[in-house]
Amino acid sequence: MIYLKTQEEIELLRENNILVSQTLAELAKYMKPGITTLELDRIAEDFIRSHGALPGFLGYNGFPNTLCISVNEQVVHGIPSDYVLKDGDVVSVDCGTFMKGFYGDTAYTFAVGTVADKTAELLRVTKEALYKGVAQAKAGNRVGDIAAAVQEHAERHGFGVVRELVGHGLGRRMHEEPEVPNYGARGRGPLLKEGMVICIEPMINMGTKQVVFERDGWTVRTKDRKPSAHFENAVAITKNGPDVLSDYAIIEQAIKQQQQ
Ligand code: MG
Ligand code: MG
């Protein structure tokens, strides 16, 4: 069942996704060598609670923390720990909120200090792939149009597209229908309709597309242990085209301020 949202509901989803984006912007200040991923998790939890929301991931299917933090070869669902960030790391931070009956779900992959050129390219291409997917999020298109746009862009650069994990509808539940894969064929899959809200979230590997599920029950990593990147936007399908509910501008402004 795909739930279509009213404009009022879309605005509540926007509030949530802006708060998640603000949380990620706050974390950008601390994304430096020497901090542990568990410290980042505490900062995010305090920030979310002080803004009147609940961490959306904490306790979700038993997940133990506020953030999924996935470093380097970790793809998604990494558990915050005493791991200390170092120069050259890439850190995927996936964050959720729950407020006013709706969820927020947005992710960004940060570079710590100076990363290898090829790694910087992986981050750039993965974010571009997200934007290519978002551009297809229009009423009358199908989920396969999004999926194919993401896949083609990543593979054109020789990167691997993860198959096992997919985007999803977002609303009163964190994961609603439809599934939104990052691979597929144009013109296939569920029809996109005005009022749908979906999360588009490419998970792109530098090397093989194959992944391994770690024994902690959560962490997904690349099979070849090469780096992976993950970017996620929540997007509403409207009569005026895609309405992006996440806000990368405030995250990237915060990153720039740290670099000055
Ligand atoms: Mg997410
Ligand atoms: Mg998601």
Short mmCIF file of C-alpha atoms and ligand atoms in Angstrom, two decimals:
data_model
loop_
_atom_site.label_atom_id
_atom_site.label_comp_id
_atom_site.label_asym_id
_atom_site.label_seq_id
_atom_site.Cartn_x
_atom_site.Cartn_y
_atom_site.Cartn_z
CA MET A 1 0.00 0.00 0.00
CA ILE A 2 1.43 3.34 -1.04
CA TYR A 3 0.23 6.25 1.15
CA LEU A 4 -0.32 9.54 -0.68
CA LYS A 5 0.34 12.57 1.53
CA THR A 6 -1.59 15.82 1.77
CA GLN A 7 0.31 19.11 1.50
CA GLU A 8 0.05 19.48 5.30
CA GLU A 9 1.62 16.06 5.76
CA ILE A 10 4.36 16.91 3.29
CA GLU A 11 5.14 20.01 5.36
CA LEU A 12 5.51 17.86 8.52
CA LEU A 13 7.83 15.57 6.61
CA ARG A 14 9.77 18.65 5.47
CA GLU A 15 10.09 19.83 9.10
CA ASN A 16 11.55 16.47 10.03
CA ASN A 17 13.96 16.31 7.12
CA ILE A 18 15.15 19.87 7.70
CA LEU A 19 15.84 18.98 11.33
CA VAL A 20 17.83 15.96 10.15
CA SER A 21 19.73 18.21 7.73
CA GLN A 22 20.44 20.68 10.57
CA THR A 23 21.70 17.78 12.68
CA LEU A 24 24.06 16.74 9.88
CA ALA A 25 25.22 20.37 9.55
CA GLU A 26 25.93 20.43 13.29
CA LEU A 27 27.97 17.23 12.93
CA ALA A 28 29.99 18.81 10.09
CA LYS A 29 31.63 21.02 12.75
CA TYR A 30 33.03 17.95 14.50
CA MET A 31 33.96 15.84 11.47
CA LYS A 32 37.70 15.98 12.20
CA PRO A 33 40.48 13.54 13.08
CA GLY A 34 40.39 12.57 16.76
CA ILE A 35 36.65 12.33 17.45
CA THR A 36 34.96 8.97 17.95
CA THR A 37 31.83 7.98 16.09
CA LEU A 38 30.08 7.46 19.44
CA GLU A 39 30.82 11.10 20.34
CA LEU A 40 29.19 12.15 17.05
CA ASP A 41 26.17 10.03 17.98
CA ARG A 42 25.80 11.80 21.37
CA ILE A 43 26.00 15.22 19.71
CA ALA A 44 23.28 14.23 17.24
CA GLU A 45 21.00 12.78 19.92
CA ASP A 46 21.28 15.92 22.08
CA PHE A 47 20.68 18.15 19.05
CA ILE A 48 17.55 16.25 17.95
CA ARG A 49 16.04 16.07 21.45
CA SER A 50 16.76 19.76 22.12
CA HIS A 51 14.72 20.55 19.00
CA GLY A 52 11.66 18.68 20.28
CA ALA A 53 12.03 15.51 18.22
CA LEU A 54 12.98 11.92 18.93
CA PRO A 55 15.87 10.11 17.24
CA GLY A 56 14.09 8.12 14.52
CA PHE A 57 16.55 5.23 14.37
CA LEU A 58 17.09 4.65 18.11
CA GLY A 59 15.35 1.38 18.95
CA TYR A 60 14.12 0.92 15.37
CA ASN A 61 14.14 -2.88 14.94
CA GLY A 62 16.44 -2.77 17.97
CA PHE A 63 19.05 -0.40 16.47
CA PRO A 64 21.12 0.81 19.45
CA ASN A 65 21.91 4.42 18.47
CA THR A 66 20.74 7.71 16.96
CA LEU A 67 23.00 7.59 13.90
CA CYS A 68 24.10 4.96 11.45
CA ILE A 69 27.79 5.84 10.94
CA SER A 70 29.55 3.88 8.23
CA VAL A 71 33.27 4.56 7.76
CA ASN A 72 35.29 3.77 4.61
CA GLU A 73 34.46 0.18 3.50
CA GLN A 74 31.29 0.20 5.59
CA VAL A 75 28.33 0.85 3.28
CA VAL A 76 25.43 1.53 5.66
CA HIS A 77 24.02 0.69 9.12
CA GLY A 78 27.35 1.06 10.93
CA ILE A 79 26.99 1.25 14.72
CA PRO A 80 28.65 4.20 16.50
CA SER A 81 31.67 3.03 18.50
CA ASP A 82 34.99 4.09 20.00
CA TYR A 83 36.50 4.21 16.48
CA VAL A 84 38.54 7.42 16.19
CA LEU A 85 38.22 9.29 12.89
CA LYS A 86 41.46 9.86 11.02
CA ASP A 87 42.57 12.01 8.10
CA GLY A 88 41.41 10.50 4.80
CA ASP A 89 38.36 8.67 6.18
CA VAL A 90 34.98 8.92 4.48
CA VAL A 91 32.06 8.84 6.90
CA SER A 92 28.49 8.11 5.85
CA VAL A 93 26.09 9.51 8.43
CA ASP A 94 22.48 8.41 8.12
CA CYS A 95 20.12 10.18 10.51
CA GLY A 96 16.43 9.98 11.32
CA THR A 97 13.96 11.95 13.40
CA PHE A 98 10.39 11.40 14.58
CA MET A 99 8.27 14.46 15.29
CA LYS A 100 4.57 15.34 14.94
CA GLY A 101 3.73 11.84 13.80
CA PHE A 102 6.17 11.67 10.88
CA TYR A 103 9.74 10.59 10.17
CA GLY A 104 12.77 12.32 8.72
CA ASP A 105 15.47 10.28 6.96
CA THR A 106 18.47 11.90 5.27
CA ALA A 107 22.11 10.85 4.82
CA TYR A 108 25.36 12.53 3.80
CA THR A 109 28.89 11.19 3.33
CA PHE A 110 31.60 13.43 4.78
CA ALA A 111 35.31 13.52 3.94
CA VAL A 112 37.61 13.81 6.98
CA GLY A 113 40.57 16.06 6.19
CA THR A 114 42.10 15.22 2.83
CA VAL A 115 40.87 12.09 1.05
CA ALA A 116 42.43 10.28 -1.94
CA ASP A 117 41.44 11.68 -5.36
CA LYS A 118 39.60 8.50 -6.30
CA THR A 119 37.65 8.64 -3.04
CA ALA A 120 36.69 12.27 -3.65
CA GLU A 121 35.46 11.20 -7.09
CA LEU A 122 33.36 8.43 -5.49
CA LEU A 123 31.67 10.98 -3.20
CA ARG A 124 31.07 13.43 -6.05
CA VAL A 125 29.65 10.79 -8.39
CA THR A 126 27.40 9.27 -5.72
CA LYS A 127 25.89 12.66 -4.93
CA GLU A 128 25.47 13.37 -8.65
CA ALA A 129 23.74 9.98 -9.00
CA LEU A 130 21.33 11.00 -6.23
CA TYR A 131 20.52 14.24 -8.08
CA LYS A 132 20.02 12.34 -11.36
CA GLY A 133 17.54 10.13 -9.52
CA VAL A 134 15.77 13.08 -7.91
CA ALA A 135 15.29 14.69 -11.33
CA GLN A 136 13.27 11.62 -12.37
CA ALA A 137 10.97 11.83 -9.31
CA LYS A 138 8.02 13.21 -11.27
CA ALA A 139 4.36 12.21 -11.46
CA GLY A 140 3.85 9.89 -14.44
CA ASN A 141 7.37 8.45 -14.25
CA ARG A 142 8.04 5.06 -12.69
CA VAL A 143 10.41 3.99 -9.92
CA GLY A 144 12.53 2.35 -12.62
CA ASP A 145 13.23 5.76 -14.16
CA ILE A 146 14.86 6.85 -10.89
CA ALA A 147 16.68 3.54 -10.49
CA ALA A 148 18.09 3.55 -14.02
CA ALA A 149 19.27 7.17 -13.77
CA VAL A 150 21.20 6.38 -10.56
CA GLN A 151 22.67 3.15 -11.90
CA GLU A 152 23.75 4.56 -15.25
CA HIS A 153 25.57 7.49 -13.68
CA ALA A 154 27.47 5.34 -11.16
CA GLU A 155 28.40 2.63 -13.63
CA ARG A 156 29.53 5.18 -16.24
CA HIS A 157 32.28 6.02 -13.75
CA GLY A 158 33.13 2.37 -13.14
CA PHE A 159 31.62 2.17 -9.67
CA GLY A 160 29.56 -0.67 -8.17
CA VAL A 161 25.87 -0.20 -7.36
CA VAL A 162 24.73 -2.02 -4.20
CA ARG A 163 21.71 -4.25 -4.85
CA GLU A 164 20.82 -5.55 -1.38
CA LEU A 165 19.63 -2.24 0.09
CA VAL A 166 17.16 0.19 -1.43
CA GLY A 167 15.34 3.48 -0.91
CA HIS A 168 11.73 3.56 0.24
CA GLY A 169 8.57 5.51 0.89
CA LEU A 170 8.63 7.78 3.97
CA GLY A 171 5.76 8.97 6.15
CA ARG A 172 4.20 7.87 9.44
CA ARG A 173 6.54 4.92 9.11
CA MET A 174 10.24 5.03 8.37
CA HIS A 175 10.00 2.47 5.61
CA GLU A 176 6.87 2.52 3.49
CA GLU A 177 6.16 1.26 0.02
CA PRO A 178 7.37 1.53 -2.64
CA GLU A 179 10.92 0.21 -2.58
CA VAL A 180 13.23 2.50 -4.57
CA PRO A 181 16.22 0.50 -5.86
CA ASN A 182 19.37 2.08 -7.25
CA TYR A 183 19.40 -0.22 -10.28
CA GLY A 184 16.74 -1.16 -12.78
CA ALA A 185 15.06 -0.44 -16.08
CA ARG A 186 13.33 2.71 -17.26
CA GLY A 187 9.56 2.46 -17.53
CA ARG A 188 9.37 -0.37 -14.97
CA GLY A 189 8.15 -0.50 -11.40
CA PRO A 190 5.45 1.41 -9.50
CA LEU A 191 3.98 4.56 -11.05
CA LEU A 192 4.96 7.80 -9.30
CA LYS A 193 1.95 9.88 -8.24
CA GLU A 194 1.44 13.32 -6.75
CA GLY A 195 1.56 13.04 -2.94
CA MET A 196 4.09 10.22 -2.76
CA VAL A 197 7.13 10.86 -0.57
CA ILE A 198 10.17 8.69 -1.19
CA CYS A 199 13.76 8.42 -0.01
CA ILE A 200 16.26 8.08 -2.82
CA GLU A 201 19.52 6.77 -1.43
CA PRO A 202 22.29 5.55 -3.71
CA MET A 203 24.88 3.31 -2.01
CA ILE A 204 27.82 3.24 -4.41
CA ASN A 205 31.06 1.27 -4.05
CA MET A 206 34.44 2.19 -5.50
CA GLY A 207 35.03 -1.44 -6.48
CA THR A 208 32.76 -4.47 -6.53
CA LYS A 209 29.02 -4.05 -5.99
CA GLN A 210 29.09 -7.06 -3.66
CA VAL A 211 28.59 -6.53 0.05
CA VAL A 212 28.96 -8.56 3.24
CA PHE A 213 26.64 -8.40 6.26
CA GLU A 214 28.77 -8.27 9.42
CA ARG A 215 28.07 -10.46 12.44
CA ASP A 216 26.98 -7.52 14.59
CA GLY A 217 23.63 -7.92 12.82
CA TRP A 218 23.74 -4.41 11.32
CA THR A 219 26.89 -3.27 9.55
CA VAL A 220 27.04 -3.78 5.79
CA ARG A 221 30.51 -3.50 4.18
CA THR A 222 32.02 -3.90 0.75
CA LYS A 223 33.29 -7.39 -0.03
CA ASP A 224 36.60 -6.06 -1.40
CA ARG A 225 36.94 -3.55 1.49
CA LYS A 226 37.23 -0.62 -0.90
CA PRO A 227 35.36 2.55 0.14
CA SER A 228 31.64 3.12 -0.29
CA ALA A 229 29.50 6.28 -0.32
CA HIS A 230 25.86 6.94 0.58
CA PHE A 231 23.72 10.02 0.00
CA GLU A 232 19.98 10.20 0.76
CA ASN A 233 17.28 12.77 0.13
CA ALA A 234 13.58 12.63 1.00
CA VAL A 235 11.58 13.85 -1.99
CA ALA A 236 7.87 14.62 -2.46
CA ILE A 237 6.26 14.06 -5.86
CA THR A 238 4.24 17.19 -6.65
CA LYS A 239 2.44 18.61 -9.63
CA ASN A 240 5.39 21.00 -9.99
CA GLY A 241 7.98 18.20 -10.07
CA PRO A 242 10.29 16.86 -7.36
CA ASP A 243 10.15 18.77 -4.04
CA VAL A 244 13.31 17.89 -2.08
CA LEU A 245 12.48 17.87 1.64
CA SER A 246 16.09 17.39 2.79
CA ASP A 247 18.43 20.41 2.72
CA TYR A 248 22.01 19.76 1.63
CA ALA A 249 22.70 23.51 1.30
CA ILE A 250 22.92 23.97 5.07
CA ILE A 251 25.17 20.90 5.42
CA GLU A 252 27.52 22.11 2.70
CA GLN A 253 27.61 25.62 4.11
CA ALA A 254 28.70 24.12 7.45
CA ILE A 255 31.39 22.04 5.70
CA LYS A 256 32.71 25.15 3.92
CA GLN A 257 32.87 27.09 7.18
CA GLN A 258 35.03 24.34 8.68
CA GLN A 259 37.41 24.48 5.74
CA GLN A 260 38.02 28.24 6.15
MG MG B 1 18.52 6.89 5.87
MG MG B 2 16.31 5.64 4.10
#
